[in-house]
Short mmCIF file of C-alpha atoms in Angstrom, two decimals:
data_model
loop_
_atom_site.label_atom_id
_atom_site.label_comp_id
_atom_site.label_asym_id
_atom_site.label_seq_id
_atom_site.Cartn_x
_atom_site.Cartn_y
_atom_site.Cartn_z
CA ARG A 4 -36.77 -17.66 -22.37
CA LYS A 5 -37.32 -19.34 -18.77
CA GLU A 6 -33.61 -19.24 -16.76
CA VAL A 7 -33.65 -23.28 -16.22
CA GLU A 8 -35.50 -25.36 -18.04
CA GLN A 9 -36.18 -29.45 -17.13
CA ASP A 10 -38.71 -32.31 -18.72
CA PRO A 11 -41.09 -32.73 -15.97
CA GLY A 12 -41.49 -36.42 -16.14
CA PRO A 13 -42.04 -38.22 -14.36
CA PHE A 14 -39.35 -40.96 -15.30
CA ASN A 15 -41.07 -44.25 -14.61
CA VAL A 16 -38.52 -46.81 -14.52
CA PRO A 17 -37.75 -50.04 -12.78
CA GLU A 18 -35.36 -51.01 -10.39
CA GLY A 19 -31.81 -51.51 -11.78
CA ALA A 20 -32.13 -49.74 -14.83
CA THR A 21 -29.98 -46.61 -15.61
CA VAL A 22 -31.72 -43.11 -16.12
CA ALA A 23 -30.81 -40.10 -17.17
CA PHE A 24 -32.25 -36.15 -16.70
CA ASN A 25 -30.81 -33.10 -18.77
CA CYS A 26 -31.08 -29.68 -17.68
CA THR A 27 -30.83 -26.26 -19.79
CA TYR A 28 -30.04 -22.76 -18.62
CA SER A 29 -30.11 -19.59 -20.45
CA ASN A 30 -27.97 -17.66 -18.55
CA SER A 31 -24.00 -17.81 -20.01
CA ALA A 32 -22.33 -16.05 -17.32
CA SER A 33 -23.65 -18.76 -14.84
CA GLN A 34 -20.67 -19.92 -12.46
CA SER A 35 -22.18 -22.72 -10.29
CA PHE A 36 -24.45 -25.59 -10.89
CA PHE A 37 -25.91 -28.04 -8.41
CA TRP A 38 -28.34 -30.76 -8.53
CA TYR A 39 -30.97 -31.15 -5.59
CA ARG A 40 -33.19 -33.66 -4.52
CA GLN A 41 -36.14 -33.33 -2.78
CA ASP A 42 -38.54 -36.11 -1.80
CA CYS A 43 -42.24 -35.66 -0.99
CA ARG A 44 -43.78 -33.04 0.69
CA LYS A 45 -39.40 -32.40 1.70
CA GLU A 46 -37.53 -29.91 1.58
CA PRO A 47 -34.60 -30.04 -1.07
CA LYS A 48 -31.49 -30.74 0.04
CA LEU A 49 -28.12 -31.03 -1.83
CA LEU A 50 -27.32 -34.04 -4.53
CA MET A 51 -24.12 -32.68 -5.90
CA SER A 52 -22.17 -30.19 -7.05
CA VAL A 53 -21.80 -29.91 -10.92
CA TYR A 54 -17.74 -29.32 -12.10
CA SER A 55 -16.64 -28.29 -15.73
CA SER A 56 -15.02 -31.86 -15.41
CA GLY A 57 -18.07 -33.93 -14.87
CA ASN A 58 -18.05 -35.55 -11.72
CA GLU A 59 -19.18 -38.76 -10.21
CA ASP A 60 -20.54 -40.14 -6.79
CA GLY A 61 -21.58 -43.71 -6.79
CA ARG A 62 -24.18 -44.25 -8.57
CA PHE A 63 -24.67 -40.46 -9.94
CA THR A 64 -22.60 -38.60 -12.28
CA ALA A 65 -23.12 -35.33 -13.62
CA GLN A 66 -22.07 -33.44 -16.31
CA LEU A 67 -21.76 -29.58 -17.22
CA ASN A 68 -21.41 -28.63 -21.21
CA ARG A 69 -20.88 -25.45 -20.96
CA ALA A 70 -20.58 -24.69 -24.95
CA SER A 71 -24.34 -26.04 -25.14
CA GLN A 72 -25.66 -24.95 -21.22
CA TYR A 73 -26.68 -27.58 -19.97
CA ILE A 74 -26.54 -30.19 -17.24
CA SER A 75 -27.22 -33.72 -17.07
CA LEU A 76 -27.43 -35.85 -14.59
CA LEU A 77 -27.39 -40.05 -14.45
CA ILE A 78 -28.50 -42.26 -12.47
CA ARG A 79 -27.13 -46.04 -12.39
CA ASP A 80 -28.58 -49.09 -11.05
CA SER A 81 -31.82 -47.25 -9.97
CA LYS A 82 -33.42 -47.95 -6.33
CA LEU A 83 -36.27 -47.60 -5.38
CA SER A 84 -34.76 -44.91 -2.43
CA ASP A 85 -34.14 -42.45 -5.46
CA SER A 86 -37.84 -41.65 -6.12
CA ALA A 87 -38.31 -38.42 -6.01
CA THR A 88 -37.92 -35.14 -7.54
CA TYR A 89 -34.23 -33.89 -9.16
CA LEU A 90 -34.13 -30.35 -9.31
CA CYS A 91 -31.36 -28.37 -11.26
CA VAL A 92 -29.84 -25.51 -9.92
CA VAL A 93 -27.58 -22.80 -11.63
CA SER A 94 -26.12 -19.97 -10.26
CA GLY A 95 -24.31 -16.43 -11.79
CA ASN A 96 -24.19 -13.25 -10.06
CA THR A 97 -27.81 -13.78 -8.67
CA PRO A 98 -29.16 -16.37 -6.22
CA LEU A 99 -29.35 -19.85 -6.75
CA VAL A 100 -32.28 -20.28 -9.73
CA PHE A 101 -33.82 -23.27 -9.69
CA GLY A 102 -35.45 -25.53 -12.13
CA LYS A 103 -38.67 -26.85 -11.70
CA GLY A 104 -37.41 -29.93 -11.48
CA THR A 105 -38.39 -34.06 -12.81
CA ARG A 106 -39.81 -36.49 -11.32
CA LEU A 107 -38.46 -39.35 -10.98
CA SER A 108 -40.91 -42.61 -9.76
CA VAL A 109 -38.88 -46.61 -9.09
CA ILE A 110 -40.78 -49.25 -9.49
CA ALA A 111 -40.42 -53.01 -8.49
CA ASP B 16 -24.17 -30.05 10.43
CA VAL B 17 -25.73 -26.97 9.30
CA LYS B 18 -29.21 -26.58 10.44
CA VAL B 19 -32.14 -24.05 9.93
CA THR B 20 -35.15 -24.11 11.48
CA GLN B 21 -38.49 -22.79 9.81
CA SER B 22 -41.15 -22.03 13.56
CA SER B 23 -44.02 -24.18 12.58
CA ARG B 24 -44.41 -27.22 9.56
CA TYR B 25 -48.28 -25.86 9.67
CA LEU B 26 -50.25 -23.13 9.89
CA VAL B 27 -53.04 -21.93 8.82
CA LYS B 28 -54.63 -17.80 8.88
CA ARG B 29 -57.45 -15.86 7.37
CA THR B 30 -57.44 -13.54 5.27
CA GLY B 31 -56.50 -10.16 6.19
CA GLU B 32 -54.24 -11.06 9.38
CA LYS B 33 -50.54 -10.26 9.21
CA VAL B 34 -48.41 -13.37 9.80
CA PHE B 35 -44.47 -14.27 10.79
CA LEU B 36 -42.60 -17.16 9.11
CA GLU B 37 -39.72 -17.44 11.57
CA CYS B 38 -35.75 -18.79 10.48
CA VAL B 39 -33.17 -19.70 12.58
CA GLN B 40 -29.97 -21.17 11.20
CA ASP B 41 -27.21 -22.12 13.18
CA MET B 42 -23.89 -21.78 11.42
CA ASP B 43 -23.13 -18.22 10.93
CA HIS B 44 -24.32 -17.72 7.29
CA GLU B 45 -24.39 -14.27 5.72
CA ASN B 46 -27.12 -15.31 3.29
CA MET B 47 -30.52 -16.12 4.20
CA PHE B 48 -33.45 -16.48 1.70
CA TRP B 49 -37.06 -17.20 1.31
CA TYR B 50 -38.38 -19.01 -1.24
CA ARG B 51 -42.48 -20.14 -2.07
CA GLN B 52 -42.87 -23.65 -4.19
CA ASP B 53 -46.02 -24.46 -5.72
CA PRO B 54 -46.52 -26.98 -8.04
CA GLY B 55 -46.15 -26.65 -11.35
CA LEU B 56 -44.67 -23.68 -10.82
CA GLY B 57 -41.26 -24.32 -8.56
CA LEU B 58 -39.03 -22.77 -6.09
CA ARG B 59 -39.68 -18.88 -6.51
CA LEU B 60 -37.79 -16.34 -4.80
CA ILE B 61 -38.88 -13.60 -2.40
CA TYR B 62 -36.05 -11.88 -0.74
CA PHE B 63 -33.04 -12.15 0.86
CA SER B 64 -30.63 -10.74 2.73
CA TYR B 65 -26.86 -11.01 2.44
CA ASP B 66 -26.14 -9.40 5.54
CA VAL B 67 -27.74 -8.13 9.06
CA LYS B 68 -30.25 -5.15 8.02
CA MET B 69 -29.85 -5.88 4.58
CA LYS B 70 -32.55 -7.24 2.27
CA GLU B 71 -33.38 -7.57 -1.52
CA LYS B 72 -35.83 -8.53 -3.33
CA GLY B 73 -35.87 -10.87 -5.03
CA ASP B 74 -38.46 -12.13 -8.03
CA ILE B 75 -42.03 -12.16 -6.48
CA PRO B 76 -41.75 -9.76 -3.40
CA GLU B 77 -45.63 -8.35 -3.66
CA GLY B 78 -47.71 -8.89 -0.51
CA TYR B 79 -44.45 -9.90 1.52
CA SER B 80 -41.63 -8.49 3.43
CA VAL B 81 -38.36 -9.37 5.66
CA SER B 82 -36.93 -8.15 8.49
CA ARG B 83 -33.46 -9.58 9.92
CA GLU B 84 -32.49 -8.07 12.87
CA LYS B 85 -30.02 -10.56 13.82
CA LYS B 86 -27.40 -12.87 11.89
CA GLU B 87 -29.17 -16.05 12.29
CA ARG B 88 -33.22 -14.86 11.64
CA PHE B 89 -34.93 -13.66 9.19
CA SER B 90 -38.36 -13.30 9.38
CA LEU B 91 -40.82 -13.54 6.44
CA ILE B 92 -44.15 -10.88 7.07
CA LEU B 93 -47.35 -11.15 5.00
CA GLU B 94 -48.63 -8.01 6.00
CA SER B 95 -51.91 -8.85 4.94
CA ALA B 96 -52.47 -12.71 3.87
CA SER B 97 -54.24 -13.37 0.72
CA THR B 98 -55.42 -17.13 -0.39
CA ASN B 99 -53.11 -16.96 -3.06
CA GLN B 100 -50.36 -16.78 -0.71
CA THR B 101 -51.27 -20.13 0.34
CA SER B 102 -48.47 -22.23 -0.29
CA MET B 103 -45.25 -23.90 1.05
CA TYR B 104 -42.57 -21.53 2.42
CA LEU B 105 -38.78 -22.87 2.39
CA CYS B 106 -36.13 -20.88 4.15
CA ALA B 107 -32.36 -21.52 3.41
CA SER B 108 -28.77 -20.29 4.58
CA SER B 109 -25.44 -20.05 2.66
CA PHE B 110 -21.90 -18.63 3.14
CA LEU B 111 -21.93 -17.57 -0.29
CA VAL B 112 -23.92 -16.55 -2.89
CA ARG B 113 -22.28 -16.90 -6.35
CA GLN B 114 -20.77 -19.76 -5.90
CA GLY B 115 -20.07 -22.73 -3.24
CA PRO B 116 -21.70 -25.39 -1.49
CA GLY B 117 -25.61 -24.27 -2.63
CA TYR B 118 -28.20 -23.75 0.24
CA THR B 119 -29.55 -25.48 3.15
CA PHE B 120 -32.68 -25.34 3.24
CA GLY B 121 -35.32 -25.40 6.46
CA SER B 122 -37.96 -28.03 6.53
CA GLY B 123 -40.69 -25.75 5.60
CA THR B 124 -43.60 -24.07 6.37
CA ARG B 125 -47.22 -24.99 4.59
CA LEU B 126 -49.33 -22.18 4.89
CA THR B 127 -52.97 -22.41 4.15
CA VAL B 128 -54.97 -18.95 4.22
CA VAL B 129 -58.72 -19.47 4.97
#
């Protein structure tokens, strides 16, 4: 079983749409959770950490469900500039483990 | 802002050459990492280091070695480059591995072995 699994997409959505990504992880001892964003041919950059109580940053909302071992990212009012690959990342007692990413294309 | 600098953005090397990829960070981070990223395979950890002269194998260390003589510098070495090592190589650093704000990545080195 892969440690971190994501739907690779692509998700093609119109501007203004709401889109949600889910990610599942296999290591129940995982303690830290993140979403990273990676633009084409660029390095990954931290988008937001994911806390047990859920957290919001502008149009982005992240949720963690420890019982079911999944993490979600919700993007509201999608912008063209949100087009990127979104990487789900978890950490337990080892270095960060990255999912393969979900590709999002926001279309005008 | 934390800065992680990789010495080359693009590199072309011949099969069998010894290749050095350099990474320098300027925020006094203890931990440094080397990943490679390939289409469909995502980011895979090659080696990491918790401290000067310390190194740990990641998931795919075969064909690679590392050196960390100074805290700010972490080098990845391909002893004898092969075509299957053509990839994007990403260096990262952080204060804490197990928890904290995650990693900061360098801009990557796209290595082509011909």
